[in-house]
Amino acid sequence: MGKQKMTEQTSAEQLQKCLTGIKGLDEITGGGFPQGRPTLICGGTGCGKTLLAMEFLIRGVTLYNEPGLYMSFEEKSEELIKNFASLGFDLNDLMARKKLALDYVYIERSEIEETGEYDLEGLFIRLGYAIDTIGAKRVVLDTIEALFSGFSNENILRAELRRLFTFLKGKGVTAIITGEQGDRTLTRFGLEEYVADCVIFLSHNVADQIATRRMRIVKYRGSSHGTNEYPFLIDEQGFSVMPISSIGLDHAASVERVSTGIDRLDTMLGGKGYYRGSSILITGTAGTGKSSMAAHFVDAACRRGERCLYFAFEESRNQIIRNMHSIGIDLEQWIEKGLLSFRNSRPSLYGLEMHLVTMHKAVESFAPSIVVIDPISNLAAAASEIEVKSMLSRLIDYLKMKGLTTFCTDLTSTTVSLERTEVGISSLMDSWLLLLAKDESGERNRCLYILKSRGMAHSNQVREFILTDIGAQLQDVYVGAGVVLTGSARVAQEALEKAESLDRNQEIGRKQRDIERKKTVIEAQVAALQTGFEAEKDDLERSIAQEKLRQEVIVKDIKNMTLARKSDEQ
């Protein structure tokens, strides 16, 4: 019983949170902003404070049926309505349904000084009335600098800040207060962050002419939260945060196999191809056929009815489609059927974090089974190797968590070892194939071999890789004088071996004919000897018969003589 009461007490004392409805933000805050408490959103000009605050209200209305109040001290209501219409937010409709209220409060510092002491009592009355009118559960005050511009005494300023935050808590609303970044502080006054229960800092930095937006949770009283800097994106769909760095290594490992699109390559990979949900890396120098292998993989997946998302950082969609026609692959048919979608952009379009967020949003919206990144090496133009590796590792972890098969190509340099990548991510890959160009006998030929493929038996042979008008093909390669032969050298080796085989066959035939001839001669000699033997045998047998006959005559004569002598004696 006591244990049950303790559990109920702990649950009751736990901080209640208000879901923002903004993609990714609820994840890194552990469930949203503190419910019934104020949250400070601060940052420099153009970092997205107003958009985040307004979307917090709109998502509250559309997703959770919580009315919202937006009180602005800088922009008029008409301006806000026009600005957010470009993002697809119809504020007039929400206002007509009494779900949203916009209130513009005009404050001018010079007029405050002329009229005398500045007092917030009128604001509290106005704010309370607006909240009660629509039953607001969410409130935004934008921006706090304009509201407190009339205070010069820091003690009074701190006291009035506390009064404002206490007033909002007393109304039971979840509030967002926006503030401009100071020179050396999070906000211009440097006090707001100490009073607010939750402080979120937005930054908009430019490095090497590339802009990147990031978010950081500076503090969150009574709650655990993400402490990293998270990239976020502002586009036609509003505000989205990418909390990809929180992904761990607990994704599932499928045993299902998917075809590479090249029959003999499937055979080299245990006869079945890659593992579904694995990461595949194809490296090689320029012109070795990396994109062609990607096209084969995509074509095979689309034929199975799977959706493919192709990120291209080097060529346009139409250029890729045209080039693949030369090897007999029609990618356009899959685009028309909705199975293939291209996302083509230059790496220098924006920073790595924006690429990460953009790719994340594309994956979420298109829901593919296969993701192709061609090539990953081009991303090095947007940042350092370490930053690219960090970004790609987060992306690959995210795609594995989603169970998506990732196919990456990487352009390697001829000046470094071929068994390394330009951005050093080979250790993250489950299968790594190398395409190698060999220059010999006035020709440039391609070879393929598998450097690694985790969890499966795979071939250790080097195969010649040929691009034909009916697709990529893997040929057997010949070894001569300790080197692998391809192209015309392989053809010459085949012809030489064929000629040598023909010569050997002819020599064998000649020797077999000699044997037959010798056999015939010997058999003739045996037959002649046999004939002579038979003739001589007949003569000898006749002579023997005659001798026997003569012997019998002699014996008979002797017997007769003996009988005759006996008669004379009588």
Coordinates of C-alpha atoms in Angstrom, one line a residue:
M1 CA 0.0 0.0 0.0
G2 CA 2.8 2.4 1.0
K3 CA 4.7 1.6 -2.3
Q4 CA 1.5 2.3 -4.3
K5 CA 1.1 5.7 -2.6
M6 CA 4.8 6.6 -3.3
T7 CA 4.3 5.8 -6.9
E8 CA 1.2 7.9 -7.2
Q9 CA 3.0 10.8 -5.4
T10 CA 6.0 10.6 -7.7
S11 CA 3.6 10.6 -10.8
A12 CA 1.8 13.6 -9.4
E13 CA 5.0 15.5 -8.7
Q14 CA 6.4 14.8 -12.2
L15 CA 6.5 17.9 -14.4
Q16 CA 3.6 18.0 -16.9
K17 CA 4.5 18.9 -20.4
C18 CA 2.7 20.5 -23.4
L19 CA 3.4 18.9 -26.8
T20 CA 4.5 21.4 -29.3
G21 CA 3.4 19.4 -32.4
I22 CA 6.6 20.5 -34.1
K23 CA 8.5 17.7 -35.7
G24 CA 11.6 16.7 -33.7
L25 CA 11.2 19.4 -31.0
D26 CA 9.0 17.2 -28.8
E27 CA 11.6 14.5 -29.0
I28 CA 14.6 16.5 -27.8
T29 CA 12.5 18.2 -25.1
G30 CA 11.3 14.9 -23.8
G31 CA 7.6 15.7 -24.5
G32 CA 7.3 19.4 -25.2
F33 CA 7.5 22.7 -23.2
P34 CA 6.7 22.8 -19.5
Q35 CA 2.9 23.0 -19.2
G36 CA 1.5 26.1 -17.5
R37 CA 5.0 27.7 -17.4
P38 CA 6.8 30.2 -19.5
T39 CA 9.5 29.2 -22.0
L40 CA 12.0 31.7 -23.4
I41 CA 13.0 31.4 -27.1
C42 CA 16.0 33.6 -27.8
G43 CA 18.4 34.2 -30.7
G44 CA 19.6 36.7 -33.3
T45 CA 17.7 38.3 -36.1
G46 CA 16.3 35.9 -38.7
C47 CA 16.9 32.7 -36.6
G48 CA 13.2 31.7 -36.6
K49 CA 11.9 32.8 -33.1
T50 CA 8.6 34.2 -34.4
L51 CA 8.0 31.2 -36.7
L52 CA 8.6 28.7 -33.9
A53 CA 6.3 30.6 -31.5
M54 CA 3.5 30.9 -34.1
E55 CA 3.7 27.3 -35.1
F56 CA 3.5 26.3 -31.5
L57 CA 0.1 28.0 -31.4
I58 CA -1.1 26.7 -34.7
R59 CA -0.2 23.1 -33.9
G60 CA -1.8 23.4 -30.6
V61 CA -5.1 24.4 -32.3
T62 CA -5.0 21.9 -35.2
L63 CA -3.6 18.9 -33.3
Y64 CA -4.6 19.3 -29.7
N65 CA -7.6 21.7 -29.8
E66 CA -5.9 24.2 -27.5
P67 CA -6.8 27.8 -28.4
G68 CA -3.9 30.2 -28.6
L69 CA -3.1 33.9 -28.1
Y70 CA -0.4 35.8 -30.0
M71 CA 0.5 39.2 -28.6
S72 CA 3.0 41.1 -30.7
F73 CA 4.9 44.2 -29.8
E74 CA 6.6 44.7 -33.1
E75 CA 4.5 43.3 -36.0
K76 CA 0.9 44.2 -36.7
S77 CA -1.7 41.5 -37.0
E78 CA -2.1 42.1 -40.7
E79 CA 1.6 41.6 -41.3
L80 CA 1.6 38.4 -39.4
I81 CA -1.4 37.1 -41.4
K82 CA 0.4 37.8 -44.7
N83 CA 3.7 36.4 -43.5
F84 CA 2.4 33.1 -42.4
A85 CA 0.1 32.6 -45.3
S86 CA 3.3 31.9 -47.4
L87 CA 3.8 28.9 -45.2
G88 CA 0.3 27.6 -45.7
F89 CA -1.1 28.8 -42.3
D90 CA -4.5 30.4 -42.6
L91 CA -4.6 32.6 -39.5
N92 CA -7.9 34.3 -40.6
D93 CA -9.7 30.9 -40.5
L94 CA -8.4 30.1 -37.0
M95 CA -9.4 33.6 -35.8
A96 CA -12.9 33.2 -37.3
R97 CA -13.4 30.0 -35.4
K98 CA -12.3 31.6 -32.1
K99 CA -9.3 29.3 -31.9
L100 CA -6.6 31.9 -32.3
A101 CA -6.4 35.6 -31.3
L102 CA -3.9 38.1 -32.6
D103 CA -3.2 41.3 -30.5
Y104 CA -0.8 44.0 -31.5
V105 CA 0.4 46.3 -28.7
Y106 CA 2.0 49.5 -29.8
I107 CA 5.0 50.5 -27.6
E108 CA 7.3 53.4 -28.4
R109 CA 10.1 54.2 -25.9
S110 CA 10.2 57.9 -26.7
E111 CA 6.5 58.3 -26.0
I112 CA 6.9 56.4 -22.7
E113 CA 9.6 58.8 -21.6
E114 CA 7.4 61.8 -22.5
T115 CA 4.3 60.5 -20.6
G116 CA 6.0 59.5 -17.5
E117 CA 6.4 56.2 -15.5
Y118 CA 6.0 52.9 -17.4
D119 CA 3.5 50.5 -15.8
L120 CA 2.6 46.9 -16.8
E121 CA -0.8 46.8 -15.0
G122 CA -2.6 47.8 -18.2
L123 CA -0.9 45.0 -20.1
F124 CA -1.9 42.4 -17.5
I125 CA -5.5 43.5 -17.8
R126 CA -5.4 43.4 -21.6
L127 CA -3.6 40.0 -21.6
G128 CA -5.9 38.5 -19.1
Y129 CA -9.0 39.6 -21.0
A130 CA -7.6 38.2 -24.3
I131 CA -6.8 34.8 -22.6
D132 CA -10.3 34.6 -21.1
T133 CA -12.1 35.6 -24.2
I134 CA -11.1 32.5 -26.3
G135 CA -10.1 30.3 -23.4
A136 CA -6.5 30.3 -24.5
K137 CA -4.2 27.5 -23.3
R138 CA -1.2 28.7 -25.2
V139 CA 0.2 32.3 -25.2
V140 CA 3.1 33.9 -27.2
L141 CA 4.6 37.3 -26.3
D142 CA 6.8 38.6 -29.1
T143 CA 9.3 40.2 -28.3
I144 CA 10.2 41.0 -24.7
E145 CA 12.7 43.7 -25.6
A146 CA 9.9 45.9 -26.9
L147 CA 7.8 45.3 -23.8
F148 CA 10.5 46.2 -21.3
S149 CA 12.2 49.0 -23.3
G150 CA 10.8 51.5 -20.9
F151 CA 12.7 50.1 -17.9
S152 CA 16.2 51.5 -17.2
N153 CA 16.5 50.2 -13.6
E154 CA 17.7 46.6 -13.5
N155 CA 16.1 45.8 -10.2
I156 CA 12.7 47.1 -11.5
L157 CA 13.2 45.2 -14.7
R158 CA 13.9 41.9 -12.9
A159 CA 10.9 42.5 -10.6
E160 CA 8.6 43.2 -13.5
L161 CA 9.8 40.1 -15.4
R162 CA 9.0 38.0 -12.4
R163 CA 5.6 39.7 -12.2
L164 CA 4.9 38.9 -15.8
F165 CA 6.0 35.2 -15.5
T166 CA 4.0 34.8 -12.3
F167 CA 1.0 36.3 -14.0
L168 CA 1.2 33.8 -16.8
K169 CA 1.7 30.9 -14.4
G170 CA -1.4 32.1 -12.5
K171 CA -3.5 32.0 -15.7
G172 CA -2.4 28.4 -16.2
V173 CA -1.2 28.9 -19.8
T174 CA 1.8 27.5 -21.5
A175 CA 3.7 30.6 -22.7
I176 CA 6.5 31.4 -25.1
I177 CA 8.3 34.7 -24.7
T178 CA 10.8 35.6 -27.5
G179 CA 13.9 37.6 -27.0
E180 CA 16.7 39.0 -29.0
Q181 CA 20.3 37.8 -28.4
G182 CA 22.5 40.2 -26.5
D183 CA 26.2 41.0 -27.2
R184 CA 27.5 38.6 -24.5
T185 CA 24.3 37.2 -23.1
L186 CA 21.5 35.0 -24.4
T187 CA 19.1 37.9 -24.3
R188 CA 19.5 41.7 -24.6
F189 CA 18.8 42.3 -20.9
G190 CA 20.6 39.2 -19.7
L191 CA 17.9 38.5 -17.1
E192 CA 15.1 36.7 -18.8
E193 CA 17.0 33.3 -19.0
Y194 CA 17.2 33.3 -15.2
V195 CA 13.5 33.8 -14.7
A196 CA 12.2 31.4 -17.4
D197 CA 11.7 27.7 -16.6
C198 CA 12.8 26.6 -20.1
V199 CA 15.3 28.5 -22.3
I200 CA 15.9 27.5 -25.9
F201 CA 18.6 29.3 -28.0
L202 CA 18.3 29.5 -31.8
S203 CA 21.3 30.4 -34.0
H204 CA 21.7 31.3 -37.6
N205 CA 25.4 31.1 -38.5
V206 CA 27.2 31.5 -41.9
A207 CA 30.5 29.8 -42.5
D208 CA 32.2 29.7 -46.0
Q209 CA 29.1 31.4 -47.4
I210 CA 26.9 28.5 -46.2
A211 CA 24.1 29.3 -43.7
T212 CA 23.1 26.8 -40.9
R213 CA 20.4 27.0 -38.3
R214 CA 20.8 25.2 -35.0
M215 CA 18.9 24.9 -31.8
R216 CA 20.1 24.3 -28.2
I217 CA 18.2 23.8 -25.0
V218 CA 20.1 25.9 -22.5
K219 CA 18.1 24.9 -19.5
Y220 CA 14.9 23.0 -18.6
R221 CA 13.9 23.0 -15.0
G222 CA 12.6 19.7 -13.6
S223 CA 13.2 17.7 -16.8
S224 CA 15.9 15.9 -18.6
H225 CA 16.5 17.0 -22.2
G226 CA 18.8 16.8 -25.1
T227 CA 21.9 18.9 -24.6
N228 CA 23.4 18.9 -28.1
E229 CA 23.0 21.4 -30.8
Y230 CA 20.3 20.2 -33.3
P231 CA 19.9 21.4 -36.8
F232 CA 16.5 22.7 -37.8
L233 CA 15.0 23.7 -41.1
I234 CA 12.5 26.3 -42.1
D235 CA 10.7 25.6 -45.3
E236 CA 7.2 25.7 -46.9
Q237 CA 6.0 23.2 -44.3
G238 CA 7.2 25.2 -41.3
F239 CA 9.7 24.4 -38.6
S240 CA 11.3 21.0 -38.2
V241 CA 14.1 19.8 -36.0
M242 CA 16.5 17.0 -36.6
P243 CA 17.3 15.1 -33.4
I244 CA 19.2 12.4 -35.3
S245 CA 22.2 12.5 -32.9
S246 CA 20.2 10.7 -30.2
I247 CA 19.9 7.5 -32.3
G248 CA 21.6 4.5 -30.7
L249 CA 22.9 1.2 -32.1
D250 CA 19.8 -0.8 -31.4
H251 CA 18.3 -1.2 -34.8
A252 CA 17.1 -4.5 -36.1
A253 CA 19.2 -6.7 -38.5
S254 CA 17.2 -8.3 -41.3
V255 CA 18.2 -11.7 -42.8
E256 CA 16.2 -10.9 -46.0
R257 CA 18.3 -10.4 -49.1
V258 CA 17.7 -8.0 -52.0
S259 CA 19.2 -8.4 -55.5
T260 CA 22.0 -6.1 -56.7
G261 CA 20.4 -6.0 -60.1
I262 CA 23.4 -7.8 -61.6
D263 CA 23.0 -11.6 -61.7
R264 CA 26.7 -12.5 -61.5
L265 CA 27.2 -10.0 -58.7
D266 CA 24.4 -11.7 -56.7
T267 CA 26.3 -14.9 -57.2
M268 CA 29.5 -13.3 -55.8
L269 CA 27.5 -12.3 -52.8
G270 CA 26.4 -15.8 -51.8
G271 CA 24.0 -16.0 -54.6
K272 CA 21.4 -13.7 -53.1
G273 CA 22.7 -10.1 -53.0
Y274 CA 22.8 -7.6 -50.2
Y275 CA 21.0 -7.8 -46.8
R276 CA 17.9 -5.6 -46.6
G277 CA 18.4 -2.7 -44.3
S278 CA 22.2 -2.8 -44.7
S279 CA 24.5 -0.1 -45.9
I280 CA 26.4 -0.6 -49.2
L281 CA 29.4 1.4 -50.4
I282 CA 30.7 1.5 -53.9
T283 CA 34.1 3.2 -54.3
G284 CA 36.2 3.9 -57.4
T285 CA 37.8 6.5 -59.5
A286 CA 36.0 8.6 -62.1
G287 CA 34.3 6.6 -64.9
T288 CA 34.5 3.2 -63.3
G289 CA 30.7 2.7 -63.2
K290 CA 29.5 3.6 -59.7
S291 CA 26.4 5.4 -60.8
S292 CA 25.6 2.6 -63.2
M293 CA 25.7 0.1 -60.4
A294 CA 23.3 2.4 -58.4
A295 CA 21.0 2.5 -61.4
H296 CA 20.9 -1.3 -61.6
F297 CA 20.1 -1.5 -57.9
V298 CA 17.3 1.0 -58.2
D299 CA 15.9 -0.6 -61.3
A300 CA 15.8 -4.0 -59.7
A301 CA 14.1 -2.6 -56.6
C302 CA 11.5 -0.8 -58.6
R303 CA 10.8 -4.0 -60.6
R304 CA 10.0 -5.6 -57.2
G305 CA 7.5 -2.7 -56.5
E306 CA 9.7 -1.0 -53.9
R307 CA 10.0 2.8 -53.6
C308 CA 13.5 4.3 -54.1
L309 CA 14.8 7.8 -53.1
Y310 CA 17.8 9.0 -55.1
F311 CA 19.9 11.8 -53.7
A312 CA 22.2 13.1 -56.4
F313 CA 24.9 15.7 -55.6
E314 CA 26.6 15.7 -59.0
E315 CA 24.2 15.3 -61.9
S316 CA 20.7 16.5 -62.7
R317 CA 17.8 14.1 -62.8
N318 CA 17.4 14.3 -66.6
Q319 CA 21.1 13.8 -67.1
I320 CA 21.1 10.6 -65.0
I321 CA 18.0 9.3 -66.9
R322 CA 19.7 10.0 -70.2
N323 CA 23.0 8.4 -69.2
M324 CA 21.3 5.3 -67.9
H325 CA 19.6 4.8 -71.3
S326 CA 23.0 4.1 -72.8
I327 CA 23.2 0.9 -70.7
G328 CA 19.6 -0.2 -71.3
I329 CA 18.1 1.1 -68.0
D330 CA 14.9 3.2 -68.2
L331 CA 14.5 5.0 -64.9
E332 CA 11.9 7.4 -66.2
Q333 CA 9.2 4.7 -66.2
W334 CA 9.6 4.3 -62.4
I335 CA 9.3 8.0 -61.8
E336 CA 6.0 8.0 -63.7
K337 CA 4.8 5.1 -61.6
G338 CA 5.7 6.9 -58.4
L339 CA 8.3 4.3 -57.4
L340 CA 11.4 6.5 -57.9
S341 CA 12.0 10.1 -56.7
F342 CA 15.1 12.2 -57.3
R343 CA 16.5 14.9 -55.0
N344 CA 19.2 16.7 -56.9
S345 CA 21.2 19.6 -55.3
R346 CA 24.7 20.9 -55.1
P347 CA 26.5 20.2 -51.8
S348 CA 27.3 23.9 -51.5
L349 CA 23.5 24.8 -51.5
Y350 CA 23.6 24.8 -47.7
G351 CA 25.4 23.3 -44.8
L352 CA 25.8 19.7 -43.8
E353 CA 23.2 20.0 -41.1
M354 CA 20.7 21.4 -43.6
H355 CA 21.4 18.5 -46.0
L356 CA 20.8 16.1 -43.1
V357 CA 17.5 17.7 -42.2
T358 CA 16.4 17.9 -45.9
M359 CA 17.3 14.2 -46.4
H360 CA 15.4 13.3 -43.2
K361 CA 12.3 15.2 -44.4
A362 CA 12.5 13.6 -47.9
V363 CA 12.7 10.1 -46.4
E364 CA 9.8 10.8 -44.0
S365 CA 7.6 12.2 -46.8
F366 CA 8.4 9.6 -49.6
A367 CA 8.7 6.5 -47.4
P368 CA 11.2 4.6 -49.6
S369 CA 12.7 1.1 -49.1
I370 CA 15.9 2.0 -50.9
V371 CA 18.0 5.2 -50.5
V372 CA 20.8 6.1 -52.9
I373 CA 23.4 8.8 -52.1
D374 CA 25.5 9.6 -55.2
P375 CA 28.2 10.5 -54.4
I376 CA 28.9 11.0 -50.7
S377 CA 32.4 12.4 -51.5
N378 CA 30.9 15.6 -52.9
L379 CA 29.6 16.5 -49.5
A380 CA 33.2 17.2 -48.5
A381 CA 32.9 20.4 -50.5
A382 CA 30.5 21.7 -47.8
A383 CA 32.6 20.9 -44.7
S384 CA 35.7 19.1 -43.3
E385 CA 36.2 15.4 -43.5
I386 CA 35.4 15.0 -39.8
E387 CA 32.1 16.9 -40.1
V388 CA 31.1 14.9 -43.2
K389 CA 31.8 11.7 -41.4
S390 CA 29.8 12.7 -38.4
M391 CA 26.9 13.8 -40.6
L392 CA 26.9 10.6 -42.7
S393 CA 27.2 8.4 -39.6
R394 CA 24.1 10.0 -38.2
L395 CA 22.3 9.6 -41.5
I396 CA 23.3 6.0 -41.9
D397 CA 22.2 5.2 -38.3
Y398 CA 18.9 6.9 -39.0
L399 CA 18.3 4.9 -42.2
K400 CA 19.2 1.7 -40.5
M401 CA 16.8 2.5 -37.7
K402 CA 14.1 2.9 -40.4
G403 CA 15.1 -0.5 -41.9
L404 CA 16.1 1.2 -45.2
T405 CA 18.7 -0.2 -47.5
T406 CA 21.3 2.5 -48.2
F407 CA 23.4 2.5 -51.3
C408 CA 26.3 5.0 -51.3
T409 CA 28.9 5.8 -54.0
D410 CA 32.2 7.4 -53.3
L411 CA 34.7 9.0 -55.7
T412 CA 38.2 8.1 -54.7
S413 CA 41.4 9.7 -55.8
T414 CA 44.2 7.9 -57.7
T415 CA 46.8 9.6 -55.4
V416 CA 45.7 7.7 -52.3
S417 CA 45.2 4.0 -51.4
L418 CA 42.1 2.7 -53.2
E419 CA 41.1 0.7 -50.1
R420 CA 40.1 3.9 -48.2
T421 CA 37.3 6.4 -48.7
E422 CA 37.5 10.2 -49.1
V423 CA 35.4 10.8 -46.0
G424 CA 36.5 7.7 -43.9
I425 CA 33.2 6.0 -43.4
S426 CA 34.1 2.5 -44.8
S427 CA 33.9 1.1 -41.2
L428 CA 30.2 2.1 -41.1
M429 CA 29.4 0.1 -44.2
D430 CA 28.1 -3.5 -44.2
S431 CA 29.2 -4.2 -47.8
W432 CA 32.1 -2.5 -49.6
L433 CA 32.8 -3.0 -53.3
L434 CA 35.6 -1.5 -55.2
L435 CA 35.6 -0.6 -58.9
L436 CA 39.1 -0.4 -60.3
A437 CA 40.2 1.0 -63.7
K438 CA 43.2 -0.7 -65.3
D439 CA 45.2 0.9 -68.1
E440 CA 47.1 -1.6 -70.2
S441 CA 47.7 -2.3 -73.9
G442 CA 46.3 1.2 -74.9
E443 CA 43.0 0.4 -73.2
R444 CA 41.2 1.4 -70.0
N445 CA 39.2 -1.5 -68.5
R446 CA 37.1 -1.9 -65.3
C447 CA 37.4 -4.5 -62.6
L448 CA 35.3 -5.2 -59.6
Y449 CA 36.0 -7.0 -56.4
I450 CA 34.4 -7.2 -53.0
L451 CA 36.4 -5.8 -50.1
K452 CA 34.0 -6.9 -47.5
S453 CA 30.4 -8.0 -47.0
R454 CA 29.5 -8.6 -43.3
G455 CA 27.5 -11.7 -42.3
M456 CA 27.7 -13.6 -45.6
A457 CA 30.0 -15.7 -47.7
H458 CA 31.3 -13.7 -50.7
S459 CA 33.7 -14.2 -53.6
N460 CA 37.4 -13.1 -53.3
Q461 CA 37.8 -13.1 -57.1
V462 CA 38.4 -10.1 -59.3
R463 CA 35.9 -9.8 -62.1
E464 CA 36.0 -7.7 -65.2
F465 CA 33.2 -5.1 -65.2
I466 CA 31.8 -4.2 -68.6
L467 CA 29.1 -1.7 -69.4
T468 CA 27.1 -2.7 -72.5
D469 CA 24.0 -1.5 -74.2
I470 CA 22.0 -4.2 -72.3
G471 CA 23.5 -3.4 -68.9
A472 CA 26.5 -4.0 -66.7
Q473 CA 28.1 -7.5 -67.0
L474 CA 30.7 -9.3 -65.0
Q475 CA 33.2 -11.3 -67.0
D476 CA 35.8 -13.8 -66.0
V477 CA 39.3 -12.4 -66.0
Y478 CA 42.5 -14.2 -67.1
V479 CA 45.7 -14.3 -65.3
G480 CA 48.9 -14.2 -67.2
A481 CA 52.5 -13.6 -66.1
G482 CA 51.2 -12.8 -62.6
V483 CA 48.8 -10.0 -63.6
V484 CA 45.1 -9.8 -64.2
L485 CA 44.2 -9.4 -67.9
T486 CA 41.2 -7.5 -69.1
G487 CA 40.0 -6.1 -72.4
S488 CA 42.0 -6.9 -75.5
A489 CA 44.7 -8.5 -73.4
R490 CA 42.1 -10.9 -72.1
V491 CA 40.9 -11.5 -75.6
A492 CA 44.5 -12.2 -76.8
Q493 CA 45.0 -14.5 -73.8
E494 CA 41.8 -16.3 -74.8
A495 CA 43.0 -16.6 -78.4
L496 CA 46.4 -17.8 -77.3
E497 CA 45.0 -20.4 -75.0
K498 CA 42.6 -21.5 -77.8
A499 CA 45.5 -21.9 -80.3
E500 CA 47.6 -23.8 -77.8
S501 CA 44.6 -26.0 -77.0
L502 CA 44.1 -26.6 -80.8
D503 CA 47.8 -27.5 -81.2
R504 CA 47.7 -29.9 -78.2
N505 CA 44.6 -31.5 -79.7
Q506 CA 46.3 -31.9 -83.1
E507 CA 49.4 -33.4 -81.5
I508 CA 47.2 -35.8 -79.5
G509 CA 45.5 -36.8 -82.7
R510 CA 48.8 -37.3 -84.6
K511 CA 50.1 -39.5 -81.8
Q512 CA 46.9 -41.4 -81.7
R513 CA 47.1 -42.0 -85.5
D514 CA 50.8 -43.2 -85.1
I515 CA 49.6 -45.7 -82.5
E516 CA 47.0 -46.9 -84.9
R517 CA 49.5 -47.2 -87.7
K518 CA 52.0 -49.1 -85.6
K519 CA 49.2 -51.3 -84.3
T520 CA 48.2 -52.1 -87.9
V521 CA 51.8 -52.9 -88.9
I522 CA 52.4 -55.1 -85.9
E523 CA 49.1 -56.8 -86.4
A524 CA 50.1 -57.4 -90.1
Q525 CA 53.4 -58.8 -89.0
V526 CA 51.7 -61.0 -86.4
A527 CA 49.3 -62.2 -89.1
A528 CA 52.3 -63.0 -91.5
L529 CA 54.1 -64.8 -88.7
Q530 CA 51.0 -66.7 -87.9
T531 CA 50.6 -67.7 -91.5
G532 CA 54.2 -68.8 -91.8
F533 CA 53.9 -70.7 -88.5
E534 CA 50.8 -72.5 -89.7
A535 CA 52.5 -73.5 -93.0
E536 CA 55.6 -74.7 -91.2
K537 CA 53.4 -76.4 -88.7
D538 CA 51.7 -78.3 -91.6
D539 CA 55.0 -79.4 -93.1
L540 CA 56.3 -80.6 -89.7
E541 CA 53.1 -82.4 -89.0
R542 CA 53.3 -84.2 -92.4
S543 CA 56.9 -85.0 -91.8
I544 CA 56.0 -86.4 -88.4
A545 CA 53.2 -88.4 -89.9
Q546 CA 55.6 -89.9 -92.5
E547 CA 58.2 -90.7 -89.9
K548 CA 55.5 -92.4 -87.8
L549 CA 54.3 -94.4 -90.8
R550 CA 57.9 -95.4 -91.7
Q551 CA 58.4 -96.4 -88.1
E552 CA 55.3 -98.6 -88.2
V553 CA 56.5 -100.3 -91.4
I554 CA 59.8 -101.0 -89.9
V555 CA 58.2 -102.4 -86.8
K556 CA 55.9 -104.5 -88.9
D557 CA 58.8 -105.8 -91.0
I558 CA 60.8 -106.7 -88.0
K559 CA 57.8 -108.6 -86.6
N560 CA 57.3 -110.4 -89.8
M561 CA 61.0 -111.4 -90.0
T562 CA 60.8 -112.7 -86.4
L563 CA 57.8 -114.8 -87.3
A564 CA 59.6 -116.1 -90.3
R565 CA 62.7 -117.2 -88.4
K566 CA 60.6 -119.1 -85.9
S567 CA 59.0 -121.1 -88.8
D568 CA 62.4 -122.1 -90.1
E569 CA 63.3 -123.4 -86.7
Q570 CA 60.4 -125.8 -86.8

